[in-house]
Amino acid sequence: MTHPNAAQVIKDSAMLKQKEMIASNYSKLETAATDGRKVAATFVPGNLNELIMCFDMLNNLPEINAIQNGMRKKTGGYIMEAEKRGHSEDVCTYVKADLGMIAKGNIGPDGQKLPAPDLLLLSYTGCFTFMKWFELLRDQYKCETAMLHVPYQGDGKITSNMVSYVVKQIKEEVIPKLERVSGVKFDIDRLRENLARSARAEEDLVWVLESAKAKPSPIDAYFGGVYYIGPIFTAFRGTEDAVEYYRLLRGEISERLARGQGPVTPGGDMSHERYRLVVEGPPNWTSFRDFWKMFYEEGAVVVASTYSKVGGLYDLGFRHDPDRPLESLAEYCLGCYTNRNLPARIDLIEKYMDEYQADGLLINSIKSCNSFSAGQLLVLREIERRTGKPGAFIESDLVDPRYFSPANIKNRLESYFQMIDQRRAGGQSAARAV
Amino acid sequence: MTTTTSELIARCQALFDDLNFTYAREWKAAVPGRIVVGYMPFYVPRELIHAAGGLPLGVLGGGDQLEVIQGDAYYQSYICRIPRSTIELGVTNRLDFVDAMLFPSICDVIRNLSGMWKIMFPHVKSRYFDVPQNFRDDVGGDFYIHELNELRDMLAEVSGRAVSDDAIRASIALYNENRALVREVYAFRAREPWRAPSAEVYLLMRAGMIVTVEEHNRMLREYLAAAAKETRPRRDNSRVVVTGAFCEQPPLNLIKSIELAGCYIVDDDFMLVNRWERSDVAQAGDPLANLAAAYLHNSGDTSAKYEPDQAKKGLYLVEAVRRTRAEGVIFASPSFCDPALLERPMLQRVLAAHDIPYIAFKYAENSGQMQPIREQAGTFADSIKLWSNP
Ligand code: SF4
Ligand code: SF4
């Protein structure tokens, strides 16, 4: 009989904890009507979970439902259903996966019926599609909708005008609607407590993400990263559960780090780190495991990713701040990755390339996501130019299985890894020549 | 001697065809200190550019005449055409006389293009121009006045001279006149569409994206006077509203094809900027506050603008149909256009609820093959006639 080592136990605890949290949120959603709980639907970027919690409301995130359904291979049918109902083949597949799911009975990823939202909290942050998505949902549910317009950082900075605009909207538009829908009076001290817990979890998350600076990296910051960001990007930021999850996770990763272990993958522990990559863009979800396998089988580890910053960018120092509750919520919304302008996104990637000692940048360009994808070819050029490291570009989709072509992607990745090898060999011979 | 519509439209066509923007180049060169400020769809306050002594230049892509070579290297196949042809215009130095570029908040493609412009053309001032989605004066209004002030500062920096309130008021007056004339042309066409063919109206409006507002006002007046005098054959066409074409422009041939197929276009959303404010912007008082108030309370509707009231969603299209006595709607949207294509099902639901027939197709600015569109529009025109004369 083998005895699990301490790290294994902690890893299991963190994973189990997350599973429990997700399952419990879905089951709360399922019984929301009978329990008399009101439900807010909102987006991952600009997610105001700490505020929603102040009104005892549940948080249902359509993007997360689409992801979960994608991983369970249900989205192909949902997308076809939405297209049959007149939604264009050209638009974001999260939207169509959501609308298709609703059309087919609104059965959530765990097989239980999802409740109709009582409030659509339209955090309009970093993506144009969000506005239309919730107008489409409002068309279906005819429910209260609160628009929170978060200005884009066009010049790569947050101005005081932007912050005060967002704060005013939270005060004048969002909070009154949350109060009206929930029947609960807003209590700013409750918000402060939630924000304090967020900051604690954020601290541990950043530690975990930055552990990838080590060689070998104890984590995969993209494929593994999507699990690590799960709680903080969704219905748990600001909860004691999230604090606990990140504490456990940090414990697990620090043990791996101490032992010099690589990341855990579905194929077991990665023993030999051959390539260190930075990845830009969301992953494909319908073939998530196959996609990941193409990396770990080759010894490729993603040491930093931009996708893990989409629901909040904490590694540049931002933390939710209980002393400036509404301002810090505004700054959080303004600072999400896709709300930063393209030059700022490029600067961030360059910094990751440097600080995480990456061998190259891989862009997974998502067919139906203009927010990420428009401009990515320039991102690639710029990073190659600035760092001298090779980049690669692959194309897939989020949750539409028709646009994930495994053979093409695998070929592309294999030649990319060869390119990195050649570049290294070239670099070494050049060094020898000197 | 009075100008005829064909003379006037020939001039508009020449302006439209000139992808080197000779008019704007010459205008700038004529007087030292003049600036040219490019802007993309759907809306920027052109008054501020004018008040800064600038020429607002609408950059609406490359159409079907520009060969896009380098621009394609910046975009994946699943992104619309206008950003790539705009980049092509930039990298081929066709916009090298433009001092500043404005990228309005219409979608993520143009939003990201604003950042690309900063990287690719670092000597050009470029600004993402945000507009409020909250329509309260003390919330969205305050934010917007700040944005307008920042834009005013940027333009003052580019032109090297302060942009005074009085100058803005004078520009508002000119643009009020422009919008009133544009509305008049649209109303004239809606009344008697055979006397103002849509391709002509389109070219006339496109000229307004290039020439000075003073000159465009003259052109609009001349057109109205000339068109009213000329007699043209009246066809038994159906009356349609075209919607969804507010950014990447349809090829001129597409507009002609719709009419040739038996549809009079009686309203459209090709260039919203010239009719965005529905009536005059107030001139007395703080001009930026007046521009903001007009945006919040008296502007048009389009996909990029949030509709806070669910009950009103999409009614703007129904109103356009009623106002122009249209019999149907053509959704003409650029391929891969998020704003047009995400909005479309909501608009279609509203039209269906009001028993207004519609058809939909997609295009690209460089679409060459018009036969399918002509057939679709022709069938639509016939079916409208059948419905209305059972
Ligand atoms: S960010 Fe991309 S994937 Fe997410 S909703 Fe917007 S378009 Fe869709
Ligand atoms: S055509 Fe549509 S998607 Fe393309 S830039 Fe214009 S608004 Fe955006």
PDB file of N, CA and C in Angstrom, chain A residues 3 10-11 13 47 104 155 160 231 238-239 294 419:
ATOM      1  N   HIS A   3       1.515   5.221   0.688  1.00  0.00           N
ATOM      2  CA  HIS A   3       0.984   6.284   1.540  1.00  0.00           C
ATOM      3  C   HIS A   3       1.063   7.603   0.791  1.00  0.00           C
ATOM      4  N   ILE A  10      -2.612  17.604   0.639  1.00  0.00           N
ATOM      5  CA  ILE A  10      -3.006  19.018   0.555  1.00  0.00           C
ATOM      6  C   ILE A  10      -3.615  19.315  -0.809  1.00  0.00           C
ATOM      7  N   LYS A  11      -2.994  18.722  -1.842  1.00  0.00           N
ATOM      8  CA  LYS A  11      -3.526  18.945  -3.178  1.00  0.00           C
ATOM      9  C   LYS A  11      -4.962  18.442  -3.234  1.00  0.00           C
ATOM     10  N   SER A  13      -6.960  18.175  -0.834  1.00  0.00           N
ATOM     11  CA  SER A  13      -7.824  19.041  -0.041  1.00  0.00           C
ATOM     12  C   SER A  13      -8.224  20.265  -0.853  1.00  0.00           C
ATOM     13  N   ASN A  47     -16.695  41.253 -12.035  1.00  0.00           N
ATOM     14  CA  ASN A  47     -17.606  40.526 -11.146  1.00  0.00           C
ATOM     15  C   ASN A  47     -17.596  41.181  -9.753  1.00  0.00           C
ATOM     16  N   LYS A 104     -33.037  25.046 -24.449  1.00  0.00           N
ATOM     17  CA  LYS A 104     -33.278  23.607 -24.250  1.00  0.00           C
ATOM     18  C   LYS A 104     -33.644  23.298 -22.801  1.00  0.00           C
ATOM     19  N   ASP A 155      -5.976  54.982 -22.932  1.00  0.00           N
ATOM     20  CA  ASP A 155      -4.599  55.480 -22.905  1.00  0.00           C
ATOM     21  C   ASP A 155      -3.734  54.675 -21.937  1.00  0.00           C
ATOM     22  N   SER A 160      -9.053  59.556 -12.740  1.00  0.00           N
ATOM     23  CA  SER A 160      -9.986  59.774 -11.628  1.00  0.00           C
ATOM     24  C   SER A 160     -11.414  59.924 -12.169  1.00  0.00           C
ATOM     25  N   PRO A 231     -12.155  29.830  -8.074  1.00  0.00           N
ATOM     26  CA  PRO A 231     -12.931  30.428  -6.980  1.00  0.00           C
ATOM     27  C   PRO A 231     -12.907  31.954  -6.982  1.00  0.00           C
ATOM     28  N   GLY A 238     -14.275  36.881  -1.789  1.00  0.00           N
ATOM     29  CA  GLY A 238     -14.872  37.540  -0.621  1.00  0.00           C
ATOM     30  C   GLY A 238     -15.439  36.573   0.396  1.00  0.00           C
ATOM     31  N   THR A 239     -15.397  35.276   0.088  1.00  0.00           N
ATOM     32  CA  THR A 239     -15.926  34.306   1.055  1.00  0.00           C
ATOM     33  C   THR A 239     -14.795  33.700   1.873  1.00  0.00           C
ATOM     34  N   MET A 294      -1.207  17.982 -25.254  1.00  0.00           N
ATOM     35  CA  MET A 294      -0.229  18.344 -26.298  1.00  0.00           C
ATOM     36  C   MET A 294       0.950  19.112 -25.696  1.00  0.00           C
ATOM     37  N   MET A 419      11.228  24.717 -33.123  1.00  0.00           N
ATOM     38  CA  MET A 419      11.803  26.043 -33.372  1.00  0.00           C
ATOM     39  C   MET A 419      12.524  26.547 -32.119  1.00  0.00           C
TER      40      MET A 419
END
